[in-house]
CSV table of N, CA and C in Angstrom, one decimal:
chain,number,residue,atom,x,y,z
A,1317,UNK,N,-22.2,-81.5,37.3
A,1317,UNK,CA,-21.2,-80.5,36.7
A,1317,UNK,C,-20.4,-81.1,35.6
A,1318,UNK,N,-19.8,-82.5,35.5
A,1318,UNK,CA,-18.9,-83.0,34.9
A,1318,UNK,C,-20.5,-83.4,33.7
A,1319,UNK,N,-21.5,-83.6,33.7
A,1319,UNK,CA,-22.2,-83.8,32.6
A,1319,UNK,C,-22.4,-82.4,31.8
A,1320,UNK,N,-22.6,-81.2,32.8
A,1320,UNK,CA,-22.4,-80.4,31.7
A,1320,UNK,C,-21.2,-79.7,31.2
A,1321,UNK,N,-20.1,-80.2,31.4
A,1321,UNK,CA,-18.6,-79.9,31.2
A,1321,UNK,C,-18.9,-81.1,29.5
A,1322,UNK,N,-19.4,-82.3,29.8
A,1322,UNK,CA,-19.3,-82.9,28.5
A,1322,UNK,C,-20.4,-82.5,27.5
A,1323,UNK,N,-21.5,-81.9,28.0
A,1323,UNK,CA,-22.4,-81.7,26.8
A,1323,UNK,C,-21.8,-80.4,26.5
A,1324,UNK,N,-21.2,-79.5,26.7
A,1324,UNK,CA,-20.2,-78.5,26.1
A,1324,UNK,C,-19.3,-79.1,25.3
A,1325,UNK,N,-18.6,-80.0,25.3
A,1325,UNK,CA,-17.2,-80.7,24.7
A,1325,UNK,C,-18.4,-81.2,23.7
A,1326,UNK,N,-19.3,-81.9,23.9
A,1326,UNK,CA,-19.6,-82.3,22.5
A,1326,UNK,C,-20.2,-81.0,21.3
A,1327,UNK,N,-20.6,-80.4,21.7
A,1327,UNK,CA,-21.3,-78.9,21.5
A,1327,UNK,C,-20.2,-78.7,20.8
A,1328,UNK,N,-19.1,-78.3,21.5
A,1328,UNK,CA,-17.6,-77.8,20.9
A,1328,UNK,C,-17.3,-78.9,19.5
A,1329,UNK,N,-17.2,-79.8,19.6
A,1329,UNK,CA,-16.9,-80.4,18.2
A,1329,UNK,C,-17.8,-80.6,17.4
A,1330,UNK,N,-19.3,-80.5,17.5
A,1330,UNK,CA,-19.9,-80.4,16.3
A,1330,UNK,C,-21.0,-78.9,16.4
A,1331,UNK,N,-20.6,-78.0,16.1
A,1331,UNK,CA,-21.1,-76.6,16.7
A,1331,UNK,C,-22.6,-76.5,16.1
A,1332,UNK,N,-22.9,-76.8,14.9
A,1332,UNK,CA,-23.9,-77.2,14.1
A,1332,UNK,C,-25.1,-78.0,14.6
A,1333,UNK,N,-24.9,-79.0,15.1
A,1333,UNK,CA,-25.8,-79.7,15.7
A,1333,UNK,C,-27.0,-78.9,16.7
A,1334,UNK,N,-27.9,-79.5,16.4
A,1334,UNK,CA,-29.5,-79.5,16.1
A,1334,UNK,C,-30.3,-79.9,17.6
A,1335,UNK,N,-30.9,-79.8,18.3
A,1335,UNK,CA,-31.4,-80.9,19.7
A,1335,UNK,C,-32.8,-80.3,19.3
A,1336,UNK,N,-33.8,-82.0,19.1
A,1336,UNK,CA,-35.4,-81.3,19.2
A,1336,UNK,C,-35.3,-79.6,18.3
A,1337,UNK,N,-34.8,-79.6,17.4
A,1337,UNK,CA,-35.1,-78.5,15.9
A,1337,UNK,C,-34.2,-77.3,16.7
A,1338,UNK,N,-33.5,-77.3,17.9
A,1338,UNK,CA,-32.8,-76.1,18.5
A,1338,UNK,C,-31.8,-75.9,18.0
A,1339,UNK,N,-31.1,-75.3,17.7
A,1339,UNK,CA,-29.7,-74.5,17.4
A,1339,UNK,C,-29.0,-74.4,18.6
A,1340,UNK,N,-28.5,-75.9,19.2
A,1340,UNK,CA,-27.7,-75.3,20.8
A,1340,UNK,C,-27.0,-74.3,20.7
A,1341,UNK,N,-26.1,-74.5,19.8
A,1341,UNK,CA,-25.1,-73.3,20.2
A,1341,UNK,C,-25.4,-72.4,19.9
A,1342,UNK,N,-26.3,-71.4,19.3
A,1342,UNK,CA,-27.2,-70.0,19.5
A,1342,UNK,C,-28.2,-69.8,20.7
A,1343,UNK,N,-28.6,-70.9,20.9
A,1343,UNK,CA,-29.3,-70.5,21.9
A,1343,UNK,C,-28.4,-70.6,23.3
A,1344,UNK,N,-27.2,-71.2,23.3
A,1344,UNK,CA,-26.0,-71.0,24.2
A,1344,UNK,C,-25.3,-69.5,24.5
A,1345,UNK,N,-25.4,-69.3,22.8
A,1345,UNK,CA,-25.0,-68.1,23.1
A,1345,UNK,C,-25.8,-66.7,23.5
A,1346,UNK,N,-27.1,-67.1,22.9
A,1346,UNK,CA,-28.3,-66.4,24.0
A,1346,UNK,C,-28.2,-66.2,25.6
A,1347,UNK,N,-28.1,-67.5,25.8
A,1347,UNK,CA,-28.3,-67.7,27.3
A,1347,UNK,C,-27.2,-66.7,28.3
A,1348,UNK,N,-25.9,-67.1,27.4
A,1348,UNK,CA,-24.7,-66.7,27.7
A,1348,UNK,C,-24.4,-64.9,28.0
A,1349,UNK,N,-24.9,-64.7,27.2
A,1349,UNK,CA,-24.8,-63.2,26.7
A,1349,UNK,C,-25.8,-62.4,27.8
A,1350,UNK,N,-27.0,-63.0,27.6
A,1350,UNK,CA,-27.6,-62.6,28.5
A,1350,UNK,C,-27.1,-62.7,30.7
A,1351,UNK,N,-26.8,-63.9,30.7
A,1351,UNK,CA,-26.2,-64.2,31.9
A,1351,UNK,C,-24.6,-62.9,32.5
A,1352,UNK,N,-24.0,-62.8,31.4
A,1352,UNK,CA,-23.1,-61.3,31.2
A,1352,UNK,C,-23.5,-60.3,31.6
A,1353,UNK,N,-24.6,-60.1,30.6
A,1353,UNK,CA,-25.2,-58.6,31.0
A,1353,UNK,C,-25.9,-58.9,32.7
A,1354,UNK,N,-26.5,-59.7,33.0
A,1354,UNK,CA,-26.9,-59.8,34.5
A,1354,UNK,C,-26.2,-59.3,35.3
A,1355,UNK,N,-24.6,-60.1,35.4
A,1355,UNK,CA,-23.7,-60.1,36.0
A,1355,UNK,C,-23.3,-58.3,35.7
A,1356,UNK,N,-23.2,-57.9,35.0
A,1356,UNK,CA,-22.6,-56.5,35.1
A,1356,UNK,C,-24.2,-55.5,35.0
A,1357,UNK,N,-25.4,-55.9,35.4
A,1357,UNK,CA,-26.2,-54.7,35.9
A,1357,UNK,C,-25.7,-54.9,37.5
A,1358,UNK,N,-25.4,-56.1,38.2
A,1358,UNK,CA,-25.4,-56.5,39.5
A,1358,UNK,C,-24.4,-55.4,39.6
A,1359,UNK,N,-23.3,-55.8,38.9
A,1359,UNK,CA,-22.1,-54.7,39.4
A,1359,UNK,C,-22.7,-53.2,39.6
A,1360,UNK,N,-23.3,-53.0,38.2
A,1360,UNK,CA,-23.2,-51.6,38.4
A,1360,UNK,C,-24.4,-50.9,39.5
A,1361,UNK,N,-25.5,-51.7,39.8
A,1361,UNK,CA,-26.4,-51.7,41.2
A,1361,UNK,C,-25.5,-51.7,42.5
A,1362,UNK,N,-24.5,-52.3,42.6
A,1362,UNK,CA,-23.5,-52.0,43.7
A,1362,UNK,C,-23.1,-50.6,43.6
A,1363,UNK,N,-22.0,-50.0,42.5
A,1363,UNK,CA,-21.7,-49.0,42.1
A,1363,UNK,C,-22.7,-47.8,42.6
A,1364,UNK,N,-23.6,-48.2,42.2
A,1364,UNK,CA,-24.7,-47.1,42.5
A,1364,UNK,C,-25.2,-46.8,43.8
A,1365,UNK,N,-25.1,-48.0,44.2
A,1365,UNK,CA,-25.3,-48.1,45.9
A,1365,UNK,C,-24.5,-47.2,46.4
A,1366,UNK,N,-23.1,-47.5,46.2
A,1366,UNK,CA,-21.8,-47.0,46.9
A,1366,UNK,C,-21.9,-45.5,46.5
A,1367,UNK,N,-22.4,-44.8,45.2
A,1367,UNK,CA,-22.6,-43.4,44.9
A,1367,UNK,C,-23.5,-43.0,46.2
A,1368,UNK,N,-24.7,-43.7,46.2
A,1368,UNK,CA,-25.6,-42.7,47.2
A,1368,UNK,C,-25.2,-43.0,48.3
A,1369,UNK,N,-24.7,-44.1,49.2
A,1369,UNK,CA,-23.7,-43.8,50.3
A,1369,UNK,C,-22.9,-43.0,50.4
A,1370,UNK,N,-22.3,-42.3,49.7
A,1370,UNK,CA,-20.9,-41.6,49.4
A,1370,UNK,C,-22.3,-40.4,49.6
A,1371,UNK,N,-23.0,-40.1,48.9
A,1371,UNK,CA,-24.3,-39.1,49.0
A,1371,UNK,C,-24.5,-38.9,50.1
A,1372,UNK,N,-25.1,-39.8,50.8
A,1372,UNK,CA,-25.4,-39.7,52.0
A,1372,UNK,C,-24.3,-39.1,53.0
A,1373,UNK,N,-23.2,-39.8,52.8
A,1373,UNK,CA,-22.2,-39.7,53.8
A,1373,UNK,C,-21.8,-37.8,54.0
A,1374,UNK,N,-22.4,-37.3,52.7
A,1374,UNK,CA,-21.6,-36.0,52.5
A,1374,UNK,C,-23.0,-35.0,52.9
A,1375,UNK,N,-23.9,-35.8,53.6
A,1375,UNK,CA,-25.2,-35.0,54.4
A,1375,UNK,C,-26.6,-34.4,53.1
A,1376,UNK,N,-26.6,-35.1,51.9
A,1376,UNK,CA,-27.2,-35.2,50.9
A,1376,UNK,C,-28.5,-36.0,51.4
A,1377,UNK,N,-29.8,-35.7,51.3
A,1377,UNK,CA,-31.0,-36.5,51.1
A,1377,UNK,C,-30.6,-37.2,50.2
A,1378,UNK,N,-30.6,-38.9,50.1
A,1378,UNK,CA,-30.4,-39.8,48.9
A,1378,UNK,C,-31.7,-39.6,48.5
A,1379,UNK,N,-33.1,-39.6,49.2
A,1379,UNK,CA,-34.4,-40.0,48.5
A,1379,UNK,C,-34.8,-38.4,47.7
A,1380,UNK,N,-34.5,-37.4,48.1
A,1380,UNK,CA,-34.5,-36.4,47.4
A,1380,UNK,C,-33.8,-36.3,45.6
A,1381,UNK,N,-32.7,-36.5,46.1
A,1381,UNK,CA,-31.9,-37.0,44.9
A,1381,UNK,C,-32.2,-38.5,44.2
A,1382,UNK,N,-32.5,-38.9,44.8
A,1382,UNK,CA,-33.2,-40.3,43.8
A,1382,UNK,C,-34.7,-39.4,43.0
A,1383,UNK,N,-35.5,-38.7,43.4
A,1383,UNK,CA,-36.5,-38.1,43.0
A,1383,UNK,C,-35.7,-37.0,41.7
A,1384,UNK,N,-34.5,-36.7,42.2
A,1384,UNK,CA,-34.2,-35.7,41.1
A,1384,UNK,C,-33.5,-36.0,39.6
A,1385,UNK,N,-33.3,-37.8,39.9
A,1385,UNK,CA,-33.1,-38.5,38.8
A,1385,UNK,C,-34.2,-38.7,38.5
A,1386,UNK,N,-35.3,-38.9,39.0
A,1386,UNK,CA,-36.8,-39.4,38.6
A,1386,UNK,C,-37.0,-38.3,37.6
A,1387,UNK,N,-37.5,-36.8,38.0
A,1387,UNK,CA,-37.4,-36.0,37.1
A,1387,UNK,C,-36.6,-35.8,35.9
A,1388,UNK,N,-35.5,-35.8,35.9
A,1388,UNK,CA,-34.7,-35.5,34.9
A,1388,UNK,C,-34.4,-36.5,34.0
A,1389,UNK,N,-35.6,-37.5,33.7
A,1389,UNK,CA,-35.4,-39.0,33.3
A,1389,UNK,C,-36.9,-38.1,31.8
A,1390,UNK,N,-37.6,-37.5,32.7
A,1390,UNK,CA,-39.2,-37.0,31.9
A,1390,UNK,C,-38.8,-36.2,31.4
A,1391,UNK,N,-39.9,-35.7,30.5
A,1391,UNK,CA,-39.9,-34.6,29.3
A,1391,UNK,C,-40.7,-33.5,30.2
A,1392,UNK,N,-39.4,-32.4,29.8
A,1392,UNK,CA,-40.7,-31.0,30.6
A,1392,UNK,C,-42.2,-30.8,30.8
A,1393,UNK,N,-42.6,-31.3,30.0
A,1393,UNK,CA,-43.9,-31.0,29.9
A,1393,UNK,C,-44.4,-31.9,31.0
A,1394,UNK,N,-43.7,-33.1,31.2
A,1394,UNK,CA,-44.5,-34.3,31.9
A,1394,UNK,C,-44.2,-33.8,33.2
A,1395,UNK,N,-43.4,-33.1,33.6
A,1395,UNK,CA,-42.9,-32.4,34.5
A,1395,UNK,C,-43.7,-31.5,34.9
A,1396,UNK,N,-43.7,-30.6,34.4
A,1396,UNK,CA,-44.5,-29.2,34.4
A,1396,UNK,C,-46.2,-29.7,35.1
A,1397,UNK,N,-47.0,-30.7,34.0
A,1397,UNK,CA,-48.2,-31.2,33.9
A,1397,UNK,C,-48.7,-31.3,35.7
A,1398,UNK,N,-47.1,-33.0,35.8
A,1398,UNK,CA,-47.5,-33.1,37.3
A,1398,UNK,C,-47.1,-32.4,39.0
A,1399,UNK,N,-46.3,-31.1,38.5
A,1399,UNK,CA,-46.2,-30.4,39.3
A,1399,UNK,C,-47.8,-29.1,39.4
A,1400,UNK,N,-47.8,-29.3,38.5
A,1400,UNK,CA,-49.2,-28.4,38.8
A,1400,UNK,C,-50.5,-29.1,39.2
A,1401,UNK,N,-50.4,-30.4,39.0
A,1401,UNK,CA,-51.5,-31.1,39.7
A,1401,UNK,C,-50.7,-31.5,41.1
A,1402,UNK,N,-50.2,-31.7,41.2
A,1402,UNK,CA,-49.6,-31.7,43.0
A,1402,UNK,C,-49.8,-30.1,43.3
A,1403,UNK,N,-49.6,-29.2,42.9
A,1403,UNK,CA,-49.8,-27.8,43.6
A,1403,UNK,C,-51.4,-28.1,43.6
A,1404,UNK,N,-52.2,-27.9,42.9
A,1404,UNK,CA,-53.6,-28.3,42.5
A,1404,UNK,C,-54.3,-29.1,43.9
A,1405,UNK,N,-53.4,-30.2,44.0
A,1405,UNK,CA,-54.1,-31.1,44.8
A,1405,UNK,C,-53.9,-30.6,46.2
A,1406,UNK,N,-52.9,-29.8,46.5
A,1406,UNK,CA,-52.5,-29.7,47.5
A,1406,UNK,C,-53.0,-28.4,48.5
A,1407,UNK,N,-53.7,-27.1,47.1
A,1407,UNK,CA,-54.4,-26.3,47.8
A,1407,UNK,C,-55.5,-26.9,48.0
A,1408,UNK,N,-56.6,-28.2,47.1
A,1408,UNK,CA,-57.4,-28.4,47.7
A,1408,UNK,C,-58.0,-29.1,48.9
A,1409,UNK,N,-56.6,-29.8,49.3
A,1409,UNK,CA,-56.3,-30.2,51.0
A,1409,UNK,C,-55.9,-29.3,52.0
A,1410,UNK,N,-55.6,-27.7,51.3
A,1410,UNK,CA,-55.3,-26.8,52.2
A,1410,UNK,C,-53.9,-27.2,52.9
A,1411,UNK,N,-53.1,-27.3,52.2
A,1411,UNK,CA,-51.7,-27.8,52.5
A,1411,UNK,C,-51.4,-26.1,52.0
């Protein structure tokens, strides 16, 4: 921990510097940026969790409604296309 507490501190006073042709501090801040966004899809995967519990809790099919995000994600047509081959398939199983 305390070694990479110091290769920060040197990083910090010469921001410029080079390792094996790298650009530490860009690719720091790559790393960084990206580690951010991780942390806040995690949040919002909670968030979302707690919506379809709150879903559920209120007597909502979650997997229904998870399906009805699926739809409304596609273009009508793509929609349309595979609803008629599910109707399709499903008289030829005599469903």
């Amino acid at each position: 921990m305390q070694e990479a507490k110091a290769s920060r501190d040197r990083q910090a006073a010469d921001p410029e510097s080079e390792v094996g042709g790298i650009a530490a501090d860009r690719l720091r801040s790559i790393i960084e940026r990206v580690e951010r966004l991780e942390e806040e899809r995690k949040a919002l995967a909670g968030d979302i969790k707690d919506i379809f519990a709150e879903a559920k809790s209120a007597g909502f099919d979650v997997k229904v409604i998870r399906q009805i995000i699926s739809i409304r994600k596609k273009e009508p047509a793509e929609v349309e296309e595979q609803q008629s081959l599910l109707d399709l398939y499903m008289r030829a199983l005599g469903m």
